[in-house]
Each structure stands twice: as structure tokens, then as C-alpha cells.
Amino acid sequence: MALATRTDKRPSMTRTLWDSTIGKKTVMAVSGLIMLLYLFLHMIGNLKIFFGPAEINHYAHWLRTLGEPFMHYEWTLWLFRVVLVVAVVAHATSAYQLSRRDIKARPTQYVHKKREASFATRTMRWGGIILALFIVWHILDLTTGTVHPGGYEHLKPYQNIIDTFSTWYGNVIYIVAVVAVGFHVRHGLWSAAQTLGVGTATRNRVLKPLANGLALVLTVGFVSVPVGVMTGVVS
């Protein structure tokens, strides 16, 4: 008689890690740090608009030739885009699944709600939704030109940015999203440090001001662009 063979397989280490709460939090932390690095670099690129059209338009062209001749035209840029998309999807997926897991663990709401959490903590979920919607609008506006209010010109970000921020709704959408980014970064950087085991009693005294300062720098840096257009500094 032939011996019965086992068909069940143990889940891989990667799947086991992903299924665990700490695994999902780690994915959130790492993907969040990738997006934070992108935001900082993107902000620096945006600020080139204050140096005139030649500066920022050249920057847009340089992004597409980065890595040449080893990399083909736009290959490096698309590599960055793929990494960013993976980070955004991983971050959103782990955040959603952790949220559902938290709800299932607490099926009944507390009678007395504590208000110990900060405003940023209580609005992380709504902030994430706002940012997701903003990313779609931002791409359709300044990358593809699909919903751009003016005559969209490829590789002419200077004029495209002026077109967008010459409309009241363009300013409102952008500024609301940037403020949401500030709160998200402020709480997210702190949470990532705790998840990755960086936070200690001593380091926390540095991490909190660092998170607050970085959130403020990003918020002011991004908001300065539409403000520059509205005030005529950029025209």
C-alpha cells in the first residue's frame, strides 16, 4: 500500500511576516520612509520654480535623462515611479488591513472615549484618503494634463504650475492635501521609529522635534509654490 503523502505546505516566511501585525506595521514604516524621501526630493524640485522657467524646465528634462547613457531615456524616472507606486500600494494595503484587524478586535465601541491621541493620530485614516485622491488628481493635472485647466505643455512645468494655481480650486485642493501631508508625516515618522525599534526614552526627545520640524518644512515648502503664484512672485 502506498504511503499517503502530505499535500499541505507551511506558509513561507514572507507570508508569515505579512500576516502578522508587526509585519504589516514594518511594511507601513518602510514604505512610509520611501515616500517621505520622495516628498523631500520632490519639494526641492518644486522650489526651483522660484529661480525662473529655465531652471525648473531644465530640471524636468534632466529627470528624464538621469542615468544616460547607461539607462535609456526616462528609464530611471520610470524606475522611481514603479518603486513609489509599490510603496504607496503596500502602505495603503497594510494600513487598511491593520484598520480592519483593529475593528474586529474591538467590535464594540468604548462607552467613554478617551481623547489622549493627538489630532494627527485621529485623522491619519482620513488624511490617507485625502492624499490618495490628491495623488490621482495631481497626476491627471500636472503629469498627463488630462484635467489641466490651461493648455498643458509637456516638459514645461513652469507654465503648467502657474495655470493650476491660477484657479481657486487648484489652490484649495493642493493646500488641503499638503496640510494633510504635514499631519501624516508628523505622526507617521514617529510611528515608524517605534515600529523599527529606533525609539527609546532618550531618542524620543529628539524624534518628536524632528518629526514636527520635518512636517513643518515639507508643509511650508510645498505651500510656498501656490502662494508664490497667488502673490505674483511667480508669474
Short mmCIF file of C-alpha atoms in Angstrom, two decimals:
data_model
loop_
_atom_site.label_atom_id
_atom_site.label_comp_id
_atom_site.label_asym_id
_atom_site.label_seq_id
_atom_site.Cartn_x
_atom_site.Cartn_y
_atom_site.Cartn_z
CA MET A 1 0.00 0.00 0.00
CA ALA A 2 1.41 3.37 -0.96
CA LEU A 3 2.08 5.74 1.84
CA ALA A 4 -0.10 8.83 1.92
CA THR A 5 1.77 11.97 1.03
CA ARG A 6 1.23 15.25 2.78
CA THR A 7 -0.08 17.94 0.47
CA ASP A 8 -0.21 20.76 3.00
CA LYS A 9 2.64 23.20 2.95
CA ARG A 10 3.80 25.53 5.61
CA PRO A 11 3.42 29.19 4.73
CA SER A 12 6.60 30.91 3.64
CA MET A 13 8.47 33.19 6.00
CA THR A 14 7.45 36.18 3.88
CA ARG A 15 3.76 35.23 4.09
CA THR A 16 4.03 34.60 7.83
CA LEU A 17 5.62 38.00 8.33
CA TRP A 18 2.99 39.73 6.19
CA ASP A 19 0.15 38.05 8.06
CA SER A 20 1.46 39.25 11.40
CA THR A 21 0.61 42.65 12.87
CA ILE A 22 4.26 43.56 13.34
CA GLY A 23 4.93 42.57 9.73
CA LYS A 24 2.25 44.89 8.40
CA LYS A 25 3.47 47.70 10.64
CA THR A 26 7.01 47.16 9.36
CA VAL A 27 5.78 47.34 5.76
CA MET A 28 3.97 50.57 6.64
CA ALA A 29 7.07 52.01 8.25
CA VAL A 30 9.48 51.14 5.42
CA SER A 31 7.10 52.19 2.63
CA GLY A 32 6.35 55.38 4.55
CA LEU A 33 10.04 56.24 4.76
CA ILE A 34 10.40 55.68 0.99
CA MET A 35 7.51 58.08 0.35
CA LEU A 36 8.98 60.57 2.83
CA LEU A 37 12.27 60.59 0.93
CA TYR A 38 10.35 61.15 -2.31
CA LEU A 39 8.38 64.03 -0.78
CA PHE A 40 11.56 65.76 0.37
CA LEU A 41 13.22 65.44 -3.05
CA HIS A 42 10.00 66.45 -4.82
CA MET A 43 9.75 69.56 -2.64
CA ILE A 44 13.30 70.60 -3.55
CA GLY A 45 12.47 70.15 -7.23
CA ASN A 46 9.30 72.23 -6.88
CA LEU A 47 11.19 75.10 -5.27
CA LYS A 48 13.20 75.53 -8.46
CA ILE A 49 10.20 77.42 -9.81
CA PHE A 50 11.39 80.46 -7.82
CA PHE A 51 14.54 80.56 -9.99
CA GLY A 52 12.61 81.03 -13.22
CA PRO A 53 11.23 78.90 -16.05
CA ALA A 54 14.63 77.89 -17.45
CA GLU A 55 15.66 76.34 -14.11
CA ILE A 56 12.61 74.17 -13.44
CA ASN A 57 12.03 73.27 -17.10
CA HIS A 58 15.63 72.08 -17.35
CA TYR A 59 15.09 70.07 -14.16
CA ALA A 60 12.07 68.34 -15.76
CA HIS A 61 14.23 67.39 -18.75
CA TRP A 62 17.12 66.24 -16.51
CA LEU A 63 14.83 63.82 -14.66
CA ARG A 64 14.18 62.03 -17.94
CA THR A 65 17.84 61.79 -18.93
CA LEU A 66 19.07 60.72 -15.49
CA GLY A 67 21.41 57.75 -15.79
CA GLU A 68 22.16 58.15 -19.50
CA PRO A 69 23.80 56.64 -21.45
CA PHE A 70 23.62 53.50 -19.26
CA MET A 71 19.89 53.98 -18.79
CA HIS A 72 17.62 54.71 -21.72
CA TYR A 73 15.62 57.95 -21.88
CA GLU A 74 13.07 58.05 -18.99
CA TRP A 75 14.03 54.55 -17.71
CA THR A 76 15.38 55.90 -14.41
CA LEU A 77 12.31 58.09 -13.96
CA TRP A 78 10.01 55.13 -14.57
CA LEU A 79 12.04 53.04 -12.13
CA PHE A 80 11.43 55.69 -9.47
CA ARG A 81 7.74 55.73 -10.36
CA VAL A 82 7.41 51.96 -10.04
CA VAL A 83 9.15 51.94 -6.65
CA LEU A 84 6.89 54.78 -5.49
CA VAL A 85 3.72 53.04 -6.70
CA VAL A 86 4.73 49.83 -4.94
CA ALA A 87 5.41 51.81 -1.75
CA VAL A 88 2.04 53.59 -1.95
CA VAL A 89 0.10 50.35 -2.59
CA ALA A 90 1.97 48.48 0.17
CA HIS A 91 1.41 51.36 2.60
CA ALA A 92 -2.29 51.69 1.81
CA THR A 93 -2.92 47.93 1.87
CA SER A 94 -1.18 47.36 5.19
CA ALA A 95 -2.92 50.41 6.69
CA TYR A 96 -6.35 49.14 5.56
CA GLN A 97 -5.75 45.61 6.82
CA LEU A 98 -4.46 46.84 10.17
CA SER A 99 -7.51 49.05 10.47
CA ARG A 100 -9.85 46.13 9.77
CA ARG A 101 -7.95 43.96 12.23
CA ASP A 102 -8.26 46.66 14.89
CA ILE A 103 -12.02 46.96 14.30
CA LYS A 104 -12.51 43.20 14.58
CA ALA A 105 -10.52 43.13 17.81
CA ARG A 106 -12.81 45.83 19.28
CA PRO A 107 -16.30 45.07 17.91
CA THR A 108 -18.00 47.31 20.46
CA GLN A 109 -17.10 50.92 20.97
CA TYR A 110 -15.97 52.16 24.31
CA VAL A 111 -18.60 53.93 26.39
CA HIS A 112 -16.17 56.65 27.39
CA LYS A 113 -13.92 57.69 24.56
CA LYS A 114 -10.51 58.91 25.57
CA ARG A 115 -9.08 61.92 23.78
CA GLU A 116 -5.46 61.25 24.60
CA ALA A 117 -4.48 60.77 20.96
CA SER A 118 -3.24 63.78 19.04
CA PHE A 119 -5.20 65.42 16.24
CA ALA A 120 -2.81 63.88 13.71
CA THR A 121 -3.39 60.40 15.15
CA ARG A 122 -7.17 60.72 14.99
CA THR A 123 -7.07 61.95 11.38
CA MET A 124 -4.49 59.52 9.95
CA ARG A 125 -7.14 57.48 8.13
CA TRP A 126 -8.95 60.47 6.66
CA GLY A 127 -5.60 62.02 5.80
CA GLY A 128 -4.65 58.87 3.90
CA ILE A 129 -7.88 59.01 1.88
CA ILE A 130 -7.36 62.70 1.10
CA LEU A 131 -3.80 62.02 -0.07
CA ALA A 132 -4.88 59.07 -2.24
CA LEU A 133 -7.48 61.23 -4.01
CA PHE A 134 -4.99 64.08 -4.32
CA ILE A 135 -2.35 61.85 -5.94
CA VAL A 136 -4.83 60.86 -8.66
CA TRP A 137 -5.81 64.49 -9.30
CA HIS A 138 -2.19 65.69 -9.20
CA ILE A 139 -1.09 63.13 -11.80
CA LEU A 140 -4.05 63.92 -14.09
CA ASP A 141 -3.31 67.63 -13.73
CA LEU A 142 0.47 68.05 -13.98
CA THR A 143 1.72 64.73 -15.37
CA THR A 144 -0.78 63.70 -18.05
CA GLY A 145 -2.55 67.05 -18.42
CA THR A 146 -5.95 65.32 -18.54
CA VAL A 147 -7.67 67.73 -16.12
CA HIS A 148 -5.22 70.60 -16.52
CA PRO A 149 -7.05 73.97 -16.53
CA GLY A 150 -4.85 75.56 -19.21
CA GLY A 151 -3.07 74.48 -22.37
CA TYR A 152 -0.89 71.70 -20.95
CA GLU A 153 2.67 71.72 -22.32
CA HIS A 154 4.90 68.67 -21.98
CA LEU A 155 8.21 69.39 -20.21
CA LYS A 156 7.07 72.93 -19.40
CA PRO A 157 6.24 72.61 -15.68
CA TYR A 158 6.70 76.35 -15.06
CA GLN A 159 3.69 77.41 -17.12
CA ASN A 160 1.69 74.32 -16.14
CA ILE A 161 2.11 75.11 -12.45
CA ILE A 162 1.06 78.71 -13.00
CA ASP A 163 -2.04 77.51 -14.86
CA THR A 164 -3.05 75.21 -12.00
CA PHE A 165 -2.51 77.71 -9.21
CA SER A 166 -4.24 80.49 -11.10
CA THR A 167 -7.51 78.70 -10.28
CA TRP A 168 -9.14 78.85 -6.85
CA TYR A 169 -9.90 75.13 -6.78
CA GLY A 170 -6.33 74.21 -7.72
CA ASN A 171 -5.05 76.14 -4.71
CA VAL A 172 -7.67 74.72 -2.34
CA ILE A 173 -7.07 71.09 -3.36
CA TYR A 174 -3.30 71.44 -3.19
CA ILE A 175 -3.11 73.30 0.13
CA VAL A 176 -5.60 70.96 1.85
CA ALA A 177 -3.59 67.97 0.62
CA VAL A 178 -0.28 69.48 1.75
CA VAL A 179 -1.65 70.18 5.25
CA ALA A 180 -2.82 66.54 5.36
CA VAL A 181 0.72 65.52 4.34
CA GLY A 182 2.13 67.53 7.24
CA PHE A 183 -0.05 65.80 9.81
CA HIS A 184 0.57 62.42 8.20
CA VAL A 185 4.35 62.87 8.25
CA ARG A 186 4.32 64.20 11.81
CA HIS A 187 2.59 61.12 13.18
CA GLY A 188 3.93 58.64 10.62
CA LEU A 189 7.62 59.35 11.24
CA TRP A 190 7.10 58.91 14.97
CA SER A 191 5.18 55.63 14.46
CA ALA A 192 7.79 54.31 12.01
CA ALA A 193 10.57 54.93 14.52
CA GLN A 194 8.70 52.96 17.19
CA THR A 195 7.90 50.10 14.80
CA LEU A 196 11.50 49.78 13.60
CA GLY A 197 12.79 49.85 17.16
CA VAL A 198 14.57 53.17 16.83
CA GLY A 199 12.60 54.91 19.56
CA THR A 200 13.96 54.95 23.08
CA ALA A 201 13.36 57.24 26.04
CA THR A 202 16.42 59.27 25.07
CA ARG A 203 15.88 59.24 21.31
CA ASN A 204 12.22 60.15 21.66
CA ARG A 205 13.23 63.57 22.92
CA VAL A 206 14.91 64.09 19.54
CA LEU A 207 12.40 62.21 17.38
CA LYS A 208 9.41 64.34 18.36
CA PRO A 209 11.02 67.69 17.44
CA LEU A 210 12.47 66.05 14.30
CA ALA A 211 9.04 64.80 13.20
CA ASN A 212 7.45 68.18 13.93
CA GLY A 213 10.23 70.08 12.17
CA LEU A 214 10.25 67.87 9.08
CA ALA A 215 6.45 68.08 8.79
CA LEU A 216 6.66 71.88 9.05
CA VAL A 217 9.44 72.14 6.44
CA LEU A 218 7.52 69.97 3.96
CA THR A 219 4.26 71.86 4.53
CA VAL A 220 5.86 75.31 4.14
CA GLY A 221 7.98 74.18 1.20
CA PHE A 222 5.07 72.79 -0.79
CA VAL A 223 2.60 75.56 0.13
CA SER A 224 5.11 78.25 -0.88
CA VAL A 225 4.62 77.33 -4.56
CA PRO A 226 0.87 78.13 -4.84
CA VAL A 227 1.36 81.11 -2.53
CA GLY A 228 4.14 82.33 -4.85
CA VAL A 229 1.77 82.13 -7.82
CA MET A 230 -1.14 83.76 -5.96
CA THR A 231 1.01 86.69 -4.79
CA GLY A 232 2.63 87.23 -8.17
CA VAL A 233 6.13 86.26 -7.05
CA VAL A 234 5.95 83.53 -9.68
CA SER A 235 4.26 84.72 -12.87
#
